Amino acid sequence: MSASRRSGTTDELGPDEPEPERDGGPEGVGGSDLLAALLDGMDAALCAFDADGVLTHWNREAERILGWTAAEAVGRHGLAGWAVRGADAEEVEGRLMSAMQAPGRQVNEFALLTKDGGRVLVRTQSAAVRGPDGKPAGVYCAFSEVHAQIDLERSIALSEALFEDASWGVVLVDADLRPAVVNSHAARALGTGRTSVLGRPLGELLAQGVEELEAALTHVLAEGAPPAPAEIWVSVRTPEGNLRRCWRSGFLRLASPLTEEPVPLGVGWLFQDVTEAKQLEQEASLLRFRAQQLHRAARAAAECEDPRDAATVHLDFALAGFADHALIDRVAGGSLNDGDGLRSTTTAAVRLIRVAATPTGAPGPSLLTGAAGLPVRYGEGHPALQCVERVGSVRASIGTVPPEQAREWARARQWPTDAVHALCAVLRSRGRTLGVVTFLRGAGRSQFERSDSIYAEDVAVRIAAALDLAGQVGRAGQPGQPGEK
């Protein structure tokens, strides 16, 4: 018996021919041994027939699937009666042996018999084996269980679909944290092409969020996939500038299936852009918080005996999460009617008196000021004066400038020196302008937006009502005035 046959297969000499000497000598590895090792190490089942239909090869995977050993299979003529039902044998053997005359490979599906009498549906690939003269000398047939083949095809199809048609980003990152494969969706999200992104550090693609993303990838390489998706904010570099996005990301550790110990090949990173949803969520949360603050302020102000204290209560509640400083300036003389010719005069003719302000040092409640009645030295074109003139909100910002220039800008407008963004809202009550409330933000905050103006105007309405009530109470308490006690 040949060396191939001893290990579960036989070589091309057939089952009854003498075994040749090993090419490598007594201590070497002969060609038959090498062939047997290769065949037995295959993941697919393999058998072969000579030109007369006699089985010449049968590897261990074929034994595993059907249960027949090489000793039981090799040397048999055809498959009839043991590996194929008699009724199906002629058709099955005819289709297998027809591969000797056909070009390329032929793919078929057959129902084969196992040693214990069961049936297994297999998918076969058969092709001709040619001799030294080029003529067909037999047929080899590789086969596997259909469900295993289908699973493999599904895995391949899934991989192809993910990297072509997926509606979310898919990136394979190697162990050096560099993209190795990128699908079309991910390439668009990164603002580059599928090939130009390969092998580049993530820091060249993202302006912000790189550290958080690389930390997540490193954790997955070391510990495995996290139990839930993570939301990561990044800034993508684009020709138009940095674009801030929120990506809901899932991570999978990729390990080689060909090694006994799992060797990490990299990380599969799947992400979806949820920026708009997160922004809507944040806006809704902000609106709920501001509505709650207005409600709390109204309840606290209702308990104040002095309406001026109620005005500062509204101011203090509005500051939370909104601004760093706030000021209330009252029109000198009490108020301005819309019919007083305000819009025809210059803003320099309007005088404002500071009546309340937040402390500039340690945090604390707003303080009532302006007992002396001295007007604030606002220059022409000051945002507060513009607010009174327009009877509407005014936003102002110094932008990105050196710190000393920003401090000078705030100092010239009679604001705390750390202010870089301002929002002025007019105080209106009973058709009259009572003054201005100014909210100020430092460099650590963003500029005021339109939604901020709406909130400031809601607060201004409540402050104006409290100041108007304070004026009525003051007049009622003067001698000779109605309501005198």
Coordinates of C-alpha atoms in Angstrom, one line a residue:
M1 CA 0.0 0.0 0.0
S2 CA 1.3 3.5 -0.9
A3 CA 2.1 6.2 1.6
S4 CA -0.8 8.2 0.5
R5 CA -3.1 5.4 1.1
R6 CA -1.7 4.7 4.6
S7 CA -2.8 8.1 5.6
G8 CA -6.2 8.0 4.1
T9 CA -5.5 8.6 0.4
T10 CA -3.7 6.8 -2.4
D11 CA -1.5 8.2 -5.1
E12 CA -1.8 8.0 -8.9
L13 CA -0.3 4.5 -9.0
G14 CA -3.5 2.9 -7.8
P15 CA -4.2 0.6 -4.9
D16 CA -2.3 -2.5 -6.0
E17 CA 1.0 -1.2 -7.4
P18 CA 4.3 -1.3 -5.5
E19 CA 5.3 1.8 -3.6
P20 CA 8.2 3.8 -5.0
E21 CA 11.2 4.8 -2.9
R22 CA 11.0 8.1 -1.2
D23 CA 12.7 11.0 -2.9
G24 CA 14.2 12.2 0.3
G25 CA 15.8 8.9 1.3
P26 CA 15.1 7.0 4.5
E27 CA 14.9 10.2 6.6
G28 CA 13.3 12.5 4.1
V29 CA 9.7 13.2 3.2
G30 CA 8.6 11.5 0.0
G31 CA 6.2 12.9 -2.6
S32 CA 3.5 10.5 -1.6
D33 CA 3.7 11.5 2.1
L34 CA 3.6 15.2 1.1
L35 CA 0.6 14.6 -1.2
A36 CA -1.2 12.7 1.6
A37 CA -0.5 15.5 4.1
L38 CA -1.8 18.1 1.7
L39 CA -5.0 16.2 0.9
D40 CA -5.8 15.4 4.5
G41 CA -5.2 19.0 5.6
M42 CA -7.8 20.4 3.2
D43 CA -10.9 22.0 4.5
A44 CA -13.0 20.5 1.7
A45 CA -13.7 16.9 1.1
L46 CA -11.9 15.5 -1.9
C47 CA -12.1 12.3 -3.9
A48 CA -10.7 11.2 -7.3
F49 CA -11.5 8.6 -9.9
D50 CA -9.4 7.2 -12.7
A51 CA -10.6 6.9 -16.2
D52 CA -12.4 3.7 -15.5
G53 CA -14.3 5.2 -12.5
V54 CA -12.3 3.5 -9.8
L55 CA -11.9 5.6 -6.7
T56 CA -8.2 6.5 -6.1
H57 CA -8.3 9.3 -3.5
W58 CA -10.4 9.9 -0.3
N59 CA -9.3 12.5 2.3
R60 CA -10.1 12.9 5.9
E61 CA -12.8 15.6 5.3
A62 CA -14.6 13.2 3.0
E63 CA -14.4 10.6 5.8
R64 CA -15.8 13.1 8.3
I65 CA -18.8 14.0 6.2
L66 CA -19.8 10.6 5.0
G67 CA -18.3 8.3 7.6
W68 CA -16.5 6.0 5.2
T69 CA -12.8 5.6 5.8
A70 CA -10.2 5.7 3.1
A71 CA -9.6 2.0 3.4
E72 CA -13.3 1.4 2.8
A73 CA -13.6 3.8 -0.1
V74 CA -10.4 3.6 -2.1
G75 CA -10.5 0.9 -4.8
R76 CA -14.3 0.8 -5.2
H77 CA -15.7 1.1 -8.6
G78 CA -18.1 4.1 -8.6
L79 CA -20.3 5.2 -5.7
A80 CA -23.3 3.0 -6.3
G81 CA -24.6 1.0 -3.4
W82 CA -22.5 2.6 -0.7
A83 CA -22.2 6.4 -1.2
V84 CA -25.1 6.9 -3.6
R85 CA -28.5 5.2 -3.8
G86 CA -28.7 2.6 -6.6
A87 CA -31.5 4.6 -8.3
D88 CA -29.4 7.7 -8.4
A89 CA -26.0 6.1 -9.1
E90 CA -26.1 6.2 -12.9
E91 CA -27.0 9.9 -13.0
V92 CA -24.5 11.0 -10.4
E93 CA -21.6 9.0 -11.8
G94 CA -22.4 10.1 -15.3
R95 CA -22.4 13.8 -14.3
L96 CA -19.1 13.4 -12.4
M97 CA -17.3 11.5 -15.1
S98 CA -18.6 13.9 -17.8
A99 CA -16.1 16.4 -16.4
M100 CA -13.3 14.5 -18.1
Q101 CA -14.6 15.8 -21.5
A102 CA -15.8 19.2 -20.4
P103 CA -13.6 22.3 -20.1
G104 CA -13.1 23.9 -16.7
R105 CA -15.0 22.9 -13.6
Q106 CA -18.5 21.7 -13.3
V107 CA -20.7 22.4 -10.2
N108 CA -23.4 20.0 -9.2
E109 CA -25.5 19.2 -6.1
F110 CA -26.0 15.5 -5.1
A111 CA -27.5 13.6 -2.2
L112 CA -24.9 11.2 -0.9
L113 CA -25.3 8.4 1.6
T114 CA -23.4 8.3 5.0
K115 CA -22.1 5.1 6.4
D116 CA -24.9 5.0 9.0
G117 CA -27.6 5.3 6.3
G118 CA -28.3 9.0 6.5
R119 CA -28.3 11.4 3.5
V120 CA -26.3 14.5 3.1
L121 CA -26.8 17.1 0.4
V122 CA -23.4 18.2 -1.0
R123 CA -22.2 20.7 -3.6
T124 CA -19.5 19.3 -5.8
Q125 CA -16.9 20.9 -8.1
S126 CA -15.4 18.4 -10.5
A127 CA -12.7 18.7 -13.2
A128 CA -10.6 16.5 -15.4
V129 CA -7.2 15.2 -14.3
R130 CA -4.9 15.0 -17.3
G131 CA -1.9 12.7 -17.8
P132 CA 1.5 13.5 -19.2
D133 CA 0.2 13.3 -22.7
G134 CA -2.5 15.8 -22.0
K135 CA -5.3 13.4 -22.3
P136 CA -7.9 13.0 -19.5
A137 CA -6.7 10.4 -17.0
G138 CA -9.5 10.7 -14.5
V139 CA -11.6 13.2 -12.5
Y140 CA -11.2 14.9 -9.1
C141 CA -14.2 16.0 -7.1
A142 CA -14.1 18.4 -4.2
F143 CA -17.3 18.6 -2.2
S144 CA -18.8 20.1 1.0
E145 CA -22.1 20.1 2.7
V146 CA -24.5 22.5 1.1
H147 CA -25.3 24.4 4.3
A148 CA -21.6 25.0 4.9
Q149 CA -21.1 26.2 1.4
I150 CA -24.2 28.5 1.7
D151 CA -22.9 29.9 5.0
L152 CA -19.6 30.7 3.3
E153 CA -21.3 32.3 0.4
R154 CA -23.5 34.3 2.7
S155 CA -20.4 35.5 4.6
I156 CA -18.7 36.6 1.4
A157 CA -21.9 38.2 0.1
L158 CA -22.3 40.1 3.4
S159 CA -18.8 41.4 3.2
E160 CA -19.3 42.5 -0.3
A161 CA -22.6 44.2 0.5
L162 CA -21.1 46.0 3.5
F163 CA -18.3 47.4 1.5
E164 CA -20.5 48.4 -1.5
D165 CA -24.1 49.1 -0.6
A166 CA -24.3 49.6 3.2
S167 CA -26.1 52.8 4.3
W168 CA -23.7 53.2 7.2
G169 CA -19.9 53.6 7.3
V170 CA -17.7 50.5 7.5
V171 CA -14.0 50.8 8.1
L172 CA -11.5 48.0 8.8
V173 CA -8.7 49.4 10.9
D174 CA -5.4 47.5 11.1
A175 CA -3.4 46.9 14.3
D176 CA -1.6 50.2 13.7
L177 CA -5.0 52.1 13.8
R178 CA -4.8 53.0 10.1
P179 CA -7.7 52.3 7.7
A180 CA -7.2 49.2 5.6
V181 CA -10.6 48.9 3.9
V182 CA -13.2 51.7 3.6
N183 CA -16.7 51.5 2.1
S184 CA -18.2 54.2 0.0
H185 CA -20.4 55.6 2.8
A186 CA -17.5 55.9 5.2
A187 CA -15.3 57.6 2.5
R188 CA -18.0 60.2 1.9
A189 CA -18.4 60.8 5.6
L190 CA -14.6 61.3 5.9
G191 CA -14.6 63.7 2.9
T192 CA -12.2 61.7 0.8
G193 CA -12.0 58.8 -1.6
R194 CA -12.0 55.1 -0.8
T195 CA -8.3 54.6 -1.8
S196 CA -6.9 57.9 -0.7
V197 CA -7.8 57.2 2.9
L198 CA -6.0 53.9 3.1
G199 CA -3.0 53.7 5.4
R200 CA -3.3 57.3 6.6
P201 CA -3.3 58.2 10.3
L202 CA -6.7 59.1 11.6
G203 CA -5.3 62.5 12.7
E204 CA -5.0 63.5 9.1
L205 CA -8.7 63.0 8.5
L206 CA -10.2 64.3 11.8
A207 CA -9.4 67.6 13.4
Q208 CA -11.1 66.7 16.7
G209 CA -12.2 63.5 18.3
V210 CA -9.1 61.6 17.2
E211 CA -8.0 60.8 20.7
E212 CA -11.4 59.4 21.8
L213 CA -11.7 57.3 18.6
E214 CA -8.1 55.9 18.9
A215 CA -8.7 55.1 22.6
A216 CA -11.8 53.1 21.6
L217 CA -10.0 51.2 18.9
T218 CA -7.1 50.4 21.2
H219 CA -9.5 49.2 23.9
V220 CA -11.3 46.9 21.4
L221 CA -7.9 45.4 20.2
A222 CA -7.0 44.6 23.8
E223 CA -10.3 43.7 25.4
G224 CA -12.8 43.0 22.7
A225 CA -16.0 44.6 21.4
P226 CA -17.9 46.9 23.8
P227 CA -21.4 45.9 24.9
A228 CA -23.2 48.8 23.3
P229 CA -22.6 51.5 20.6
A230 CA -20.7 54.6 21.5
E231 CA -21.5 58.2 20.3
I232 CA -18.3 60.0 19.3
W233 CA -18.2 63.7 18.3
V234 CA -15.6 64.5 15.7
S235 CA -14.6 67.3 13.4
V236 CA -13.9 66.2 9.9
R237 CA -11.4 68.1 7.8
T238 CA -13.0 69.4 4.6
P239 CA -11.9 71.9 1.9
E240 CA -14.6 74.3 3.3
G241 CA -13.3 73.9 6.9
N242 CA -13.9 71.6 9.8
L243 CA -17.3 69.9 9.9
R244 CA -18.5 68.8 13.4
R245 CA -20.4 65.5 13.3
C246 CA -21.6 62.9 15.8
W247 CA -21.1 59.3 14.8
R248 CA -22.8 56.4 16.6
S249 CA -20.1 53.7 16.4
G250 CA -19.9 50.0 17.0
F251 CA -16.7 48.1 17.1
L252 CA -15.7 44.4 16.5
R253 CA -12.3 42.9 17.1
L254 CA -11.1 40.9 14.1
A255 CA -9.0 37.8 14.8
S256 CA -7.4 35.3 12.4
P257 CA -9.3 32.0 12.1
L258 CA -6.2 30.3 10.9
T259 CA -4.3 30.3 14.3
E260 CA -4.9 28.3 17.5
E261 CA -4.5 31.5 19.6
P262 CA -6.6 34.5 18.4
V263 CA -4.3 37.0 16.8
P264 CA -5.9 40.4 16.4
L265 CA -5.9 41.5 12.7
G266 CA -7.5 44.9 13.5
V267 CA -10.9 46.3 14.3
G268 CA -14.1 46.5 12.3
W269 CA -15.6 50.0 12.9
L270 CA -19.2 50.6 11.8
F271 CA -20.7 54.0 12.3
Q272 CA -23.8 56.0 11.4
D273 CA -24.1 59.8 11.3
V274 CA -26.6 60.9 14.0
T275 CA -25.7 64.6 14.1
E276 CA -29.1 65.9 13.2
A277 CA -30.8 63.6 15.7
K278 CA -28.4 64.6 18.5
Q279 CA -28.8 68.3 17.7
L280 CA -32.6 68.0 17.8
E281 CA -32.3 66.0 21.1
Q282 CA -30.0 68.7 22.6
E283 CA -32.3 71.5 21.4
A284 CA -35.3 69.8 22.9
S285 CA -33.4 69.2 26.2
L286 CA -32.4 72.9 26.2
L287 CA -35.9 74.0 25.6
R288 CA -37.2 71.9 28.5
F289 CA -34.5 73.2 30.8
R290 CA -35.3 76.8 29.9
A291 CA -39.0 76.3 30.3
Q292 CA -38.4 74.8 33.7
Q293 CA -36.2 77.8 34.7
L294 CA -38.9 80.2 33.6
H295 CA -41.4 78.3 35.7
R296 CA -39.2 78.2 38.8
A297 CA -38.3 81.9 38.4
A298 CA -42.0 82.8 38.2
R299 CA -42.8 80.9 41.4
A300 CA -39.8 82.4 43.2
A301 CA -40.6 85.9 42.0
A302 CA -44.2 85.6 43.2
E303 CA -42.9 85.3 46.8
C304 CA -41.0 88.6 46.6
E305 CA -42.5 91.6 48.4
D306 CA -40.3 94.1 46.4
P307 CA -40.9 93.9 42.7
R308 CA -37.3 94.9 42.1
D309 CA -36.2 91.7 44.0
A310 CA -38.5 89.8 41.6
A311 CA -36.7 91.3 38.7
T312 CA -33.3 90.1 40.0
V313 CA -34.8 86.6 40.7
H314 CA -35.7 86.3 37.0
L315 CA -32.2 87.5 36.1
D316 CA -30.5 84.9 38.3
F317 CA -32.6 82.0 37.1
A318 CA -31.9 83.0 33.5
L319 CA -28.2 82.9 34.0
A320 CA -28.0 79.1 34.6
G321 CA -26.4 77.5 31.6
F322 CA -27.1 80.6 29.5
A323 CA -24.6 83.4 30.3
D324 CA -21.8 84.4 32.7
H325 CA -22.9 87.9 33.5
A326 CA -26.1 90.0 33.3
L327 CA -27.0 93.6 33.6
I328 CA -30.3 95.6 33.9
D329 CA -30.3 99.2 32.7
R330 CA -33.4 101.4 33.2
V331 CA -34.3 104.3 31.0
A332 CA -33.7 107.6 32.8
G333 CA -37.0 109.1 33.8
G334 CA -38.8 105.7 34.0
S335 CA -39.9 104.9 30.4
L336 CA -40.1 106.0 26.8
N337 CA -43.4 105.9 24.9
D338 CA -43.4 104.9 21.3
G339 CA -45.0 108.2 20.4
D340 CA -42.3 110.3 22.1
G341 CA -40.2 110.6 18.9
L342 CA -37.6 108.1 20.0
R343 CA -36.9 106.7 16.6
S344 CA -36.3 110.2 15.2
T345 CA -33.7 111.1 17.9
T346 CA -30.2 109.8 18.1
T347 CA -29.2 107.1 20.5
A348 CA -26.9 109.5 22.3
A349 CA -30.1 111.3 23.7
V350 CA -31.1 108.1 25.5
R351 CA -29.7 107.8 29.0
L352 CA -29.7 104.4 30.8
I353 CA -29.2 103.9 34.6
R354 CA -27.8 100.6 35.9
V355 CA -30.3 99.1 38.4
A356 CA -29.1 95.6 38.8
A357 CA -26.0 93.5 37.9
T358 CA -24.5 90.1 38.7
P359 CA -21.3 90.3 40.9
T360 CA -18.1 90.3 38.9
G361 CA -16.0 88.5 41.5
A362 CA -17.3 85.5 43.4
P363 CA -20.6 84.0 42.2
G364 CA -23.8 85.1 44.0
P365 CA -27.2 86.6 43.5
S366 CA -27.7 89.8 41.4
L367 CA -27.3 93.1 43.3
L368 CA -29.6 96.1 43.1
T369 CA -27.6 99.3 42.2
G370 CA -28.3 102.7 40.8
A371 CA -29.5 104.4 44.0
A372 CA -27.6 107.6 43.0
G373 CA -29.4 107.7 39.6
L374 CA -26.2 108.3 37.6
P375 CA -26.4 107.3 34.0
V376 CA -24.0 104.7 32.6
R377 CA -21.4 106.1 30.3
Y378 CA -22.4 104.3 27.1
G379 CA -20.8 105.6 24.0
E380 CA -22.7 106.2 20.7
G381 CA -23.5 103.0 18.9
H382 CA -23.5 100.9 22.1
P383 CA -25.5 97.7 21.7
A384 CA -27.8 98.6 24.7
L385 CA -28.6 102.0 23.1
Q386 CA -29.2 100.3 19.7
C387 CA -31.6 97.9 21.5
V388 CA -33.6 100.8 22.9
E389 CA -33.7 102.6 19.5
R390 CA -34.7 99.5 17.5
V391 CA -37.1 98.2 20.2
G392 CA -35.6 94.7 19.5
S393 CA -32.8 92.4 20.5
V394 CA -29.1 93.2 19.5
R395 CA -26.2 90.7 19.4
A396 CA -22.6 91.7 19.5
S397 CA -19.3 89.7 19.6
I398 CA -15.6 90.6 19.4
G399 CA -14.7 87.4 17.6
T400 CA -11.3 85.8 17.6
V401 CA -8.8 88.4 18.8
P402 CA -5.9 88.6 21.2
P403 CA -7.0 88.6 24.9
E404 CA -5.9 92.2 25.5
Q405 CA -7.9 93.5 22.6
A406 CA -10.9 91.5 23.9
R407 CA -10.6 93.1 27.3
E408 CA -10.3 96.5 25.9
W409 CA -13.5 95.9 23.8
A410 CA -15.5 94.9 26.9
R411 CA -14.0 97.7 29.0
A412 CA -15.0 100.4 26.4
R413 CA -18.6 99.1 26.6
Q414 CA -18.7 99.2 30.5
W415 CA -18.9 95.4 30.7
P416 CA -16.9 92.9 32.7
T417 CA -13.5 92.5 31.1
D418 CA -13.9 88.8 30.4
A419 CA -17.0 89.3 28.2
V420 CA -16.6 88.5 24.5
H421 CA -20.3 87.9 23.5
A422 CA -23.3 90.1 24.3
L423 CA -27.0 89.9 23.8
C424 CA -29.2 92.9 24.6
A425 CA -33.0 92.5 25.0
V426 CA -35.4 95.4 25.3
L427 CA -37.6 95.7 28.4
R428 CA -41.2 96.5 27.3
S429 CA -44.3 96.8 29.4
R430 CA -47.7 98.4 28.6
G431 CA -46.5 99.7 25.2
R432 CA -43.5 101.5 26.7
T433 CA -39.7 100.9 26.7
L434 CA -38.4 100.6 30.3
G435 CA -34.8 99.7 29.6
V436 CA -32.5 96.9 28.5
V437 CA -31.3 93.6 29.9
T438 CA -27.8 92.5 28.7
F439 CA -26.5 89.0 28.9
L440 CA -22.7 88.4 28.5
R441 CA -20.6 85.3 27.8
G442 CA -16.9 84.7 28.2
A443 CA -14.5 83.2 25.8
G444 CA -15.4 79.6 26.9
R445 CA -18.8 79.9 25.5
S446 CA -20.2 80.1 21.9
Q447 CA -21.8 83.2 20.4
F448 CA -25.5 83.9 21.1
E449 CA -27.8 82.4 18.5
R450 CA -31.3 83.3 17.4
S451 CA -32.8 80.7 19.8
D452 CA -30.9 82.5 22.6
S453 CA -32.5 85.8 21.6
I454 CA -36.0 84.2 21.9
Y455 CA -35.2 83.0 25.4
A456 CA -33.7 86.4 26.4
E457 CA -36.8 88.1 25.2
D458 CA -39.0 85.8 27.3
V459 CA -36.9 86.7 30.4
A460 CA -37.0 90.4 29.4
V461 CA -40.8 90.4 29.4
R462 CA -40.9 89.1 33.0
I463 CA -38.2 91.5 34.2
A464 CA -40.0 94.4 32.5
A465 CA -43.3 93.5 34.2
A466 CA -41.5 93.4 37.6
L467 CA -39.9 96.8 37.0
D468 CA -43.1 98.3 35.9
L469 CA -44.8 97.1 39.0
A470 CA -42.0 98.5 41.1
G471 CA -42.6 101.9 39.5
Q472 CA -46.3 101.7 40.3
V473 CA -45.7 100.7 43.9
G474 CA -43.2 103.6 44.3
R475 CA -45.6 106.2 43.0
A476 CA -48.4 104.8 45.1
G477 CA -46.3 105.2 48.3
Q478 CA -45.5 108.9 47.7
P479 CA -47.5 111.5 49.7
G480 CA -50.6 112.8 47.9
Q481 CA -50.6 109.9 45.4
P482 CA -53.4 107.3 45.2
G483 CA -52.7 104.3 47.4
E484 CA -51.0 106.4 50.1
K485 CA -51.2 104.8 53.5

